[in-house]
PDB file of C-alpha atoms in Angstrom:
ATOM      1  CA  UNK A 871     110.985  77.956  96.557  1.00 73.00           C
ATOM      2  CA  UNK A 872     113.873  76.279  94.821  1.00 79.00           C
ATOM      3  CA  UNK A 873     114.136  72.506  94.920  1.00 90.00           C
ATOM      4  CA  UNK A 874     116.433  69.885  93.403  1.00 94.00           C
ATOM      5  CA  UNK A 875     115.369  66.245  93.118  1.00 95.00           C
ATOM      6  CA  UNK A 876     117.607  63.294  92.364  1.00 96.00           C
ATOM      7  CA  UNK A 877     115.523  60.133  92.392  1.00 95.00           C
ATOM      8  CA  UNK A 878     118.271  57.551  91.820  1.00 95.00           C
ATOM      9  CA  UNK A 879     120.052  56.688  95.067  1.00 91.00           C
ATOM     10  CA  UNK A 880     122.430  54.358  93.244  1.00 94.00           C
ATOM     11  CA  UNK A 881     123.427  53.523  89.678  1.00 96.00           C
ATOM     12  CA  UNK A 882     125.589  50.717  88.363  1.00 97.00           C
ATOM     13  CA  UNK A 883     127.381  50.710  85.029  1.00 97.00           C
ATOM     14  CA  UNK A 884     130.189  48.807  83.339  1.00 97.00           C
ATOM     15  CA  UNK A 885     133.347  50.408  82.084  1.00 97.00           C
ATOM     16  CA  UNK A 886     133.074  52.094  78.683  1.00 97.00           C
ATOM     17  CA  UNK A 887     129.301  52.281  78.860  1.00 97.00           C
ATOM     18  CA  UNK A 888     127.384  55.546  78.994  1.00 97.00           C
ATOM     19  CA  UNK A 889     125.243  56.419  81.995  1.00 97.00           C
ATOM     20  CA  UNK A 890     122.601  59.066  82.658  1.00 98.00           C
ATOM     21  CA  UNK A 891     122.060  60.543  86.116  1.00 98.00           C
ATOM     22  CA  UNK A 892     118.699  62.185  86.576  1.00 98.00           C
ATOM     23  CA  UNK A 893     117.993  65.606  88.044  1.00 98.00           C
ATOM     24  CA  UNK A 894     114.805  67.632  88.121  1.00 98.00           C
ATOM     25  CA  UNK A 895     114.438  71.076  89.579  1.00 96.00           C
ATOM     26  CA  UNK A 896     111.752  73.504  90.566  1.00 94.00           C
ATOM     27  CA  UNK A 897     111.932  77.269  90.502  1.00 92.00           C
ATOM     28  CA  UNK A 898     109.699  80.146  89.522  1.00 89.00           C
ATOM     29  CA  UNK A 899     112.605  82.377  88.579  1.00 89.00           C
ATOM     30  CA  UNK A 900     113.399  82.445  84.830  1.00 90.00           C
ATOM     31  CA  UNK A 901     117.096  83.037  85.508  1.00 90.00           C
ATOM     32  CA  UNK A 902     119.018  80.233  87.189  1.00 92.00           C
ATOM     33  CA  UNK A 903     122.076  78.050  86.847  1.00 93.00           C
ATOM     34  CA  UNK A 904     122.393  74.291  87.047  1.00 96.00           C
ATOM     35  CA  UNK A 905     125.548  72.505  88.177  1.00 96.00           C
ATOM     36  CA  UNK A 906     126.811  68.989  88.594  1.00 98.00           C
ATOM     37  CA  UNK A 907     129.453  68.086  91.147  1.00 97.00           C
ATOM     38  CA  UNK A 908     131.302  64.836  91.788  1.00 97.00           C
ATOM     39  CA  UNK A 909     132.268  63.752  95.291  1.00 94.00           C
ATOM     40  CA  UNK A 910     134.768  60.876  95.504  1.00 94.00           C
ATOM     41  CA  UNK A 911     135.402  59.075  98.771  1.00 90.00           C
ATOM     42  CA  UNK A 912     138.022  61.705  99.651  1.00 87.00           C
ATOM     43  CA  UNK A 913     135.171  64.121 100.341  1.00 88.00           C
ATOM     44  CA  UNK A 914     136.068  67.009  98.058  1.00 88.00           C
ATOM     45  CA  UNK A 915     133.291  68.265  95.789  1.00 92.00           C
ATOM     46  CA  UNK A 916     134.588  68.591  92.230  1.00 94.00           C
ATOM     47  CA  UNK A 917     132.815  70.827  89.713  1.00 94.00           C
ATOM     48  CA  UNK A 918     131.905  69.003  86.492  1.00 97.00           C
ATOM     49  CA  UNK A 919     129.602  71.091  84.340  1.00 96.00           C
ATOM     50  CA  UNK A 920     127.358  74.174  84.302  1.00 95.00           C
ATOM     51  CA  UNK A 921     124.236  75.131  82.329  1.00 96.00           C
ATOM     52  CA  UNK A 922     122.635  78.552  82.446  1.00 93.00           C
ATOM     53  CA  UNK A 923     118.885  78.770  82.026  1.00 93.00           C
ATOM     54  CA  UNK A 924     119.254  80.987  78.948  1.00 93.00           C
ATOM     55  CA  UNK A 925     121.905  78.862  77.283  1.00 92.00           C
ATOM     56  CA  UNK A 926     120.590  77.628  73.954  1.00 90.00           C
ATOM     57  CA  UNK A 927     122.841  74.613  73.665  1.00 94.00           C
ATOM     58  CA  UNK A 928     123.448  71.773  76.079  1.00 96.00           C
ATOM     59  CA  UNK A 929     126.689  72.137  78.007  1.00 96.00           C
ATOM     60  CA  UNK A 930     129.507  69.688  77.364  1.00 96.00           C
ATOM     61  CA  UNK A 931     132.840  69.176  79.158  1.00 95.00           C
ATOM     62  CA  UNK A 932     134.863  66.278  77.809  1.00 96.00           C
ATOM     63  CA  UNK A 933     133.020  63.049  78.657  1.00 97.00           C
ATOM     64  CA  UNK A 934     130.304  64.967  80.533  1.00 98.00           C
ATOM     65  CA  UNK A 935     127.262  66.484  78.912  1.00 97.00           C
ATOM     66  CA  UNK A 936     124.168  68.009  80.410  1.00 97.00           C
ATOM     67  CA  UNK A 937     120.849  67.089  78.830  1.00 97.00           C
ATOM     68  CA  UNK A 938     118.888  70.273  79.567  1.00 97.00           C
ATOM     69  CA  UNK A 939     115.145  70.070  78.972  1.00 96.00           C
ATOM     70  CA  UNK A 940     113.786  73.380  80.192  1.00 95.00           C
ATOM     71  CA  UNK A 941     110.094  72.664  79.702  1.00 94.00           C
ATOM     72  CA  UNK A 942     110.404  69.481  81.733  1.00 96.00           C
ATOM     73  CA  UNK A 943     112.696  71.167  84.269  1.00 96.00           C
ATOM     74  CA  UNK A 944     115.262  68.452  83.983  1.00 97.00           C
ATOM     75  CA  UNK A 945     119.043  68.638  83.824  1.00 98.00           C
ATOM     76  CA  UNK A 946     120.372  65.108  83.478  1.00 98.00           C
ATOM     77  CA  UNK A 947     124.097  64.401  83.480  1.00 98.00           C
ATOM     78  CA  UNK A 948     125.366  62.043  80.800  1.00 98.00           C
ATOM     79  CA  UNK A 949     128.758  60.413  81.287  1.00 98.00           C
ATOM     80  CA  UNK A 950     130.047  58.743  78.156  1.00 95.00           C
ATOM     81  CA  UNK A 951     132.567  55.891  78.202  1.00 94.00           C
ATOM     82  CA  UNK A 952     132.526  55.364  81.977  1.00 97.00           C
ATOM     83  CA  UNK A 953     135.804  54.761  83.753  1.00 97.00           C
ATOM     84  CA  UNK A 954     136.530  53.103  87.105  1.00 97.00           C
ATOM     85  CA  UNK A 955     137.548  56.503  88.450  1.00 96.00           C
ATOM     86  CA  UNK A 956     134.025  57.792  87.827  1.00 97.00           C
ATOM     87  CA  UNK A 957     132.777  55.816  90.848  1.00 97.00           C
ATOM     88  CA  UNK A 958     131.615  58.519  93.262  1.00 97.00           C
ATOM     89  CA  UNK A 959     128.611  60.458  94.515  1.00 96.00           C
ATOM     90  CA  UNK A 960     127.158  62.912  92.001  1.00 97.00           C
ATOM     91  CA  UNK A 961     125.213  65.977  93.055  1.00 97.00           C
ATOM     92  CA  UNK A 962     122.967  68.194  91.009  1.00 97.00           C
ATOM     93  CA  UNK A 963     122.719  71.791  92.220  1.00 96.00           C
ATOM     94  CA  UNK A 964     120.987  75.032  91.307  1.00 94.00           C
ATOM     95  CA  UNK A 965     121.474  78.688  92.028  1.00 89.00           C
ATOM     96  CA  UNK A 966     119.761  81.962  91.238  1.00 81.00           C
ATOM     97  CA  UNK A 967     120.900  85.530  91.542  1.00 73.00           C
ATOM     98  CA  UNK A 968     120.942  86.431  95.203  1.00 72.00           C
ATOM     99  CA  UNK A 969     121.124  82.861  96.476  1.00 77.00           C
ATOM    100  CA  UNK A 970     123.840  80.317  97.076  1.00 81.00           C
ATOM    101  CA  UNK A 971     123.834  76.829  95.590  1.00 88.00           C
ATOM    102  CA  UNK A 972     121.260  74.323  96.783  1.00 90.00           C
ATOM    103  CA  UNK A 973     121.934  70.645  96.248  1.00 93.00           C
ATOM    104  CA  UNK A 974     120.023  67.441  95.644  1.00 94.00           C
ATOM    105  CA  UNK A 975     120.536  64.323  97.768  1.00 93.00           C
ATOM    106  CA  UNK A 976     122.964  62.816  95.311  1.00 94.00           C
ATOM    107  CA  UNK A 977     123.340  59.621  93.304  1.00 96.00           C
ATOM    108  CA  UNK A 978     126.029  57.026  93.989  1.00 96.00           C
ATOM    109  CA  UNK A 979     127.591  55.780  90.767  1.00 98.00           C
ATOM    110  CA  UNK A 980     129.476  52.474  90.781  1.00 97.00           C
ATOM    111  CA  UNK A 981     131.527  51.557  87.727  1.00 97.00           C
ATOM    112  CA  UNK A 982     132.676  47.968  87.378  1.00 96.00           C
ATOM    113  CA  UNK A 983     135.224  46.364  85.083  1.00 93.00           C
TER     114      UNK A 983
ATOM    115  CA  UNK B 693     148.516  72.972  96.806  1.00 51.00           C
ATOM    116  CA  UNK B 694     144.766  72.729  96.427  1.00 67.00           C
ATOM    117  CA  UNK B 695     142.661  75.856  96.035  1.00 93.00           C
ATOM    118  CA  UNK B 696     140.672  75.414  99.243  1.00 96.00           C
ATOM    119  CA  UNK B 697     142.270  73.842 102.290  1.00 96.00           C
ATOM    120  CA  UNK B 698     140.401  72.676 105.372  1.00 97.00           C
ATOM    121  CA  UNK B 699     141.840  71.615 108.717  1.00 97.00           C
ATOM    122  CA  UNK B 700     141.556  69.359 110.535  1.00 97.00           C
ATOM    123  CA  UNK B 701     140.415  66.534 108.254  1.00 95.00           C
ATOM    124  CA  UNK B 702     138.921  64.647 111.166  1.00 96.00           C
ATOM    125  CA  UNK B 703     137.733  65.848 114.562  1.00 96.00           C
ATOM    126  CA  UNK B 704     136.248  63.991 117.501  1.00 95.00           C
ATOM    127  CA  UNK B 705     134.888  66.091 120.332  1.00 92.00           C
ATOM    128  CA  UNK B 706     132.757  65.766 123.407  1.00 89.00           C
ATOM    129  CA  UNK B 707     129.597  67.768 123.857  1.00 87.00           C
ATOM    130  CA  UNK B 708     131.256  70.155 126.310  1.00 87.00           C
ATOM    131  CA  UNK B 709     134.329  70.882 124.177  1.00 88.00           C
ATOM    132  CA  UNK B 710     135.112  73.992 122.181  1.00 93.00           C
ATOM    133  CA  UNK B 711     136.867  73.543 118.869  1.00 95.00           C
ATOM    134  CA  UNK B 712     137.317  75.425 115.603  1.00 97.00           C
ATOM    135  CA  UNK B 713     137.348  74.394 111.974  1.00 98.00           C
ATOM    136  CA  UNK B 714     139.606  76.318 109.640  1.00 98.00           C
ATOM    137  CA  UNK B 715     139.301  77.008 105.936  1.00 98.00           C
ATOM    138  CA  UNK B 716     141.755  78.844 103.701  1.00 97.00           C
ATOM    139  CA  UNK B 717     141.364  79.642 100.011  1.00 97.00           C
ATOM    140  CA  UNK B 718     144.241  80.493  97.689  1.00 95.00           C
ATOM    141  CA  UNK B 719     142.124  81.479  94.697  1.00 95.00           C
ATOM    142  CA  UNK B 720     141.652  85.192  95.294  1.00 94.00           C
ATOM    143  CA  UNK B 721     137.905  84.740  95.696  1.00 94.00           C
ATOM    144  CA  UNK B 722     135.610  87.182  97.459  1.00 92.00           C
ATOM    145  CA  UNK B 723     133.003  84.796  98.863  1.00 92.00           C
ATOM    146  CA  UNK B 724     133.282  81.850 101.244  1.00 94.00           C
ATOM    147  CA  UNK B 725     130.724  79.340 102.439  1.00 94.00           C
ATOM    148  CA  UNK B 726     130.122  76.687 105.079  1.00 96.00           C
ATOM    149  CA  UNK B 727     127.995  73.667 104.155  1.00 95.00           C
ATOM    150  CA  UNK B 728     126.979  70.730 106.348  1.00 96.00           C
ATOM    151  CA  UNK B 729     126.703  67.266 104.797  1.00 95.00           C
ATOM    152  CA  UNK B 730     124.873  64.657 106.858  1.00 93.00           C
ATOM    153  CA  UNK B 731     124.357  61.074 105.761  1.00 84.00           C
ATOM    154  CA  UNK B 732     121.572  60.670 103.206  1.00 74.00           C
ATOM    155  CA  UNK B 733     120.657  64.357 103.239  1.00 81.00           C
ATOM    156  CA  UNK B 734     121.369  67.124 100.748  1.00 85.00           C
ATOM    157  CA  UNK B 735     124.157  69.529 101.531  1.00 90.00           C
ATOM    158  CA  UNK B 736     122.822  72.236 103.800  1.00 92.00           C
ATOM    159  CA  UNK B 737     124.057  75.783 103.428  1.00 92.00           C
ATOM    160  CA  UNK B 738     125.036  77.197 106.808  1.00 94.00           C
ATOM    161  CA  UNK B 739     126.769  80.529 106.233  1.00 93.00           C
ATOM    162  CA  UNK B 740     127.851  82.759 103.370  1.00 92.00           C
ATOM    163  CA  UNK B 741     130.419  85.522 103.596  1.00 92.00           C
ATOM    164  CA  UNK B 742     131.032  88.054 100.869  1.00 88.00           C
ATOM    165  CA  UNK B 743     133.983  90.417 101.246  1.00 84.00           C
ATOM    166  CA  UNK B 744     134.222  89.361 104.875  1.00 83.00           C
ATOM    167  CA  UNK B 745     130.617  90.266 105.672  1.00 84.00           C
ATOM    168  CA  UNK B 746     128.049  87.638 106.504  1.00 84.00           C
ATOM    169  CA  UNK B 747     125.323  87.767 103.856  1.00 81.00           C
ATOM    170  CA  UNK B 748     123.388  84.618 104.639  1.00 79.00           C
ATOM    171  CA  UNK B 749     122.725  82.601 107.758  1.00 79.00           C
ATOM    172  CA  UNK B 750     120.336  79.722 107.271  1.00 78.00           C
ATOM    173  CA  UNK B 751     118.863  79.508 110.762  1.00 86.00           C
ATOM    174  CA  UNK B 752     121.902  77.750 112.135  1.00 93.00           C
ATOM    175  CA  UNK B 753     121.963  77.106 115.920  1.00 93.00           C
ATOM    176  CA  UNK B 754     124.092  79.510 117.900  1.00 93.00           C
ATOM    177  CA  UNK B 755     126.426  76.701 118.967  1.00 94.00           C
ATOM    178  CA  UNK B 756     127.962  77.231 115.502  1.00 96.00           C
ATOM    179  CA  UNK B 757     129.733  80.568 115.243  1.00 95.00           C
ATOM    180  CA  UNK B 758     131.445  81.619 112.013  1.00 95.00           C
ATOM    181  CA  UNK B 759     134.288  84.073 111.665  1.00 95.00           C
ATOM    182  CA  UNK B 760     135.766  85.563 108.506  1.00 95.00           C
ATOM    183  CA  UNK B 761     138.772  87.750 109.403  1.00 94.00           C
ATOM    184  CA  UNK B 762     139.712  88.306 105.753  1.00 93.00           C
ATOM    185  CA  UNK B 763     138.671  87.114 102.321  1.00 91.00           C
ATOM    186  CA  UNK B 764     141.091  84.172 102.423  1.00 95.00           C
ATOM    187  CA  UNK B 765     140.179  82.661 105.786  1.00 96.00           C
ATOM    188  CA  UNK B 766     137.012  81.301 107.276  1.00 97.00           C
ATOM    189  CA  UNK B 767     136.500  79.665 110.642  1.00 97.00           C
ATOM    190  CA  UNK B 768     133.657  77.767 112.225  1.00 97.00           C
ATOM    191  CA  UNK B 769     133.776  77.848 116.005  1.00 97.00           C
ATOM    192  CA  UNK B 770     132.003  74.987 117.729  1.00 96.00           C
ATOM    193  CA  UNK B 771     130.798  74.782 121.324  1.00 93.00           C
ATOM    194  CA  UNK B 772     128.421  72.532 123.271  1.00 93.00           C
ATOM    195  CA  UNK B 773     127.564  70.511 120.179  1.00 93.00           C
ATOM    196  CA  UNK B 774     125.045  67.692 120.043  1.00 93.00           C
ATOM    197  CA  UNK B 775     125.561  64.180 118.602  1.00 93.00           C
ATOM    198  CA  UNK B 776     123.278  65.096 115.667  1.00 93.00           C
ATOM    199  CA  UNK B 777     125.857  67.703 114.656  1.00 95.00           C
ATOM    200  CA  UNK B 778     128.163  64.886 113.573  1.00 96.00           C
ATOM    201  CA  UNK B 779     128.652  65.394 109.838  1.00 96.00           C
ATOM    202  CA  UNK B 780     131.077  66.400 107.106  1.00 96.00           C
ATOM    203  CA  UNK B 781     131.579  70.163 107.135  1.00 97.00           C
ATOM    204  CA  UNK B 782     132.561  71.548 103.775  1.00 96.00           C
ATOM    205  CA  UNK B 783     134.036  74.927 103.069  1.00 96.00           C
ATOM    206  CA  UNK B 784     133.778  76.509  99.630  1.00 95.00           C
ATOM    207  CA  UNK B 785     134.736  79.713  97.884  1.00 95.00           C
ATOM    208  CA  UNK B 786     133.630  81.537  94.750  1.00 93.00           C
ATOM    209  CA  UNK B 787     134.652  84.669  92.915  1.00 90.00           C
ATOM    210  CA  UNK B 788     131.539  86.495  94.060  1.00 82.00           C
ATOM    211  CA  UNK B 789     128.304  85.608  95.790  1.00 74.00           C
ATOM    212  CA  UNK B 790     124.694  86.176  94.964  1.00 68.00           C
ATOM    213  CA  UNK B 791     125.264  86.940  91.291  1.00 69.00           C
ATOM    214  CA  UNK B 792     124.162  83.571  89.971  1.00 73.00           C
ATOM    215  CA  UNK B 793     126.196  81.146  87.887  1.00 77.00           C
ATOM    216  CA  UNK B 794     129.044  81.169  90.365  1.00 83.00           C
ATOM    217  CA  UNK B 795     131.099  77.998  90.417  1.00 89.00           C
ATOM    218  CA  UNK B 796     131.987  76.943  93.934  1.00 92.00           C
ATOM    219  CA  UNK B 797     135.357  75.464  94.751  1.00 94.00           C
ATOM    220  CA  UNK B 798     135.252  73.100  97.708  1.00 94.00           C
ATOM    221  CA  UNK B 799     137.745  71.854 100.256  1.00 94.00           C
ATOM    222  CA  UNK B 800     137.942  68.203 101.284  1.00 93.00           C
ATOM    223  CA  UNK B 801     135.912  68.810 104.414  1.00 95.00           C
ATOM    224  CA  UNK B 802     136.243  68.138 108.113  1.00 96.00           C
ATOM    225  CA  UNK B 803     134.592  64.933 109.297  1.00 96.00           C
ATOM    226  CA  UNK B 804     133.216  65.812 112.730  1.00 96.00           C
ATOM    227  CA  UNK B 805     132.103  63.274 115.300  1.00 95.00           C
ATOM    228  CA  UNK B 806     130.412  64.482 118.474  1.00 94.00           C
ATOM    229  CA  UNK B 807     130.377  61.975 121.322  1.00 91.00           C
TER     230      UNK B 807
END
């Protein structure tokens, strides 16, 4: 069965610093996708970044990068140069062909000035 | 105009009421989803519709009844709910479903409180 684990309930970082949000996953299927979403207090889930299990390089989208370590089954999100607007809940998620996204419990990120 | 619109944003209802949540997507997608988000729990997939046909139902109680009249609209009809059903209900859409690697686009959710 698929499973997503986010072990950090909360993270605190200062503006302009980098932060890593942890995510581990479990699946027996060799083909899967890994996603990160951001949920600000408004409630909307905002897509940040995607990594396919066969992608050779780590995904990057602006200040977001995904540190994909397949053997360790981890897909950590790295946010460089944090901004106050990055304060939100962050969810790691996974899908496979034939299934919809499943999500982890989330990590609350607080960025201070 | 956002891609996925949910109404109402907030809803308070008694256990004997009947209400409906509405979701509309303007992205031309073929698949729509309902997720439930309770405090301190992962998002739970409730229903998936692909081309207006239900393709997944994750053992959701019958007091939740989905309806997908066309690929742009999705409803969640609620009746005789319980206080533990209080949660944020999120609607999402994607180009297709079940193919893997599909990015979901979410609405802002309906915050439901059952008294």
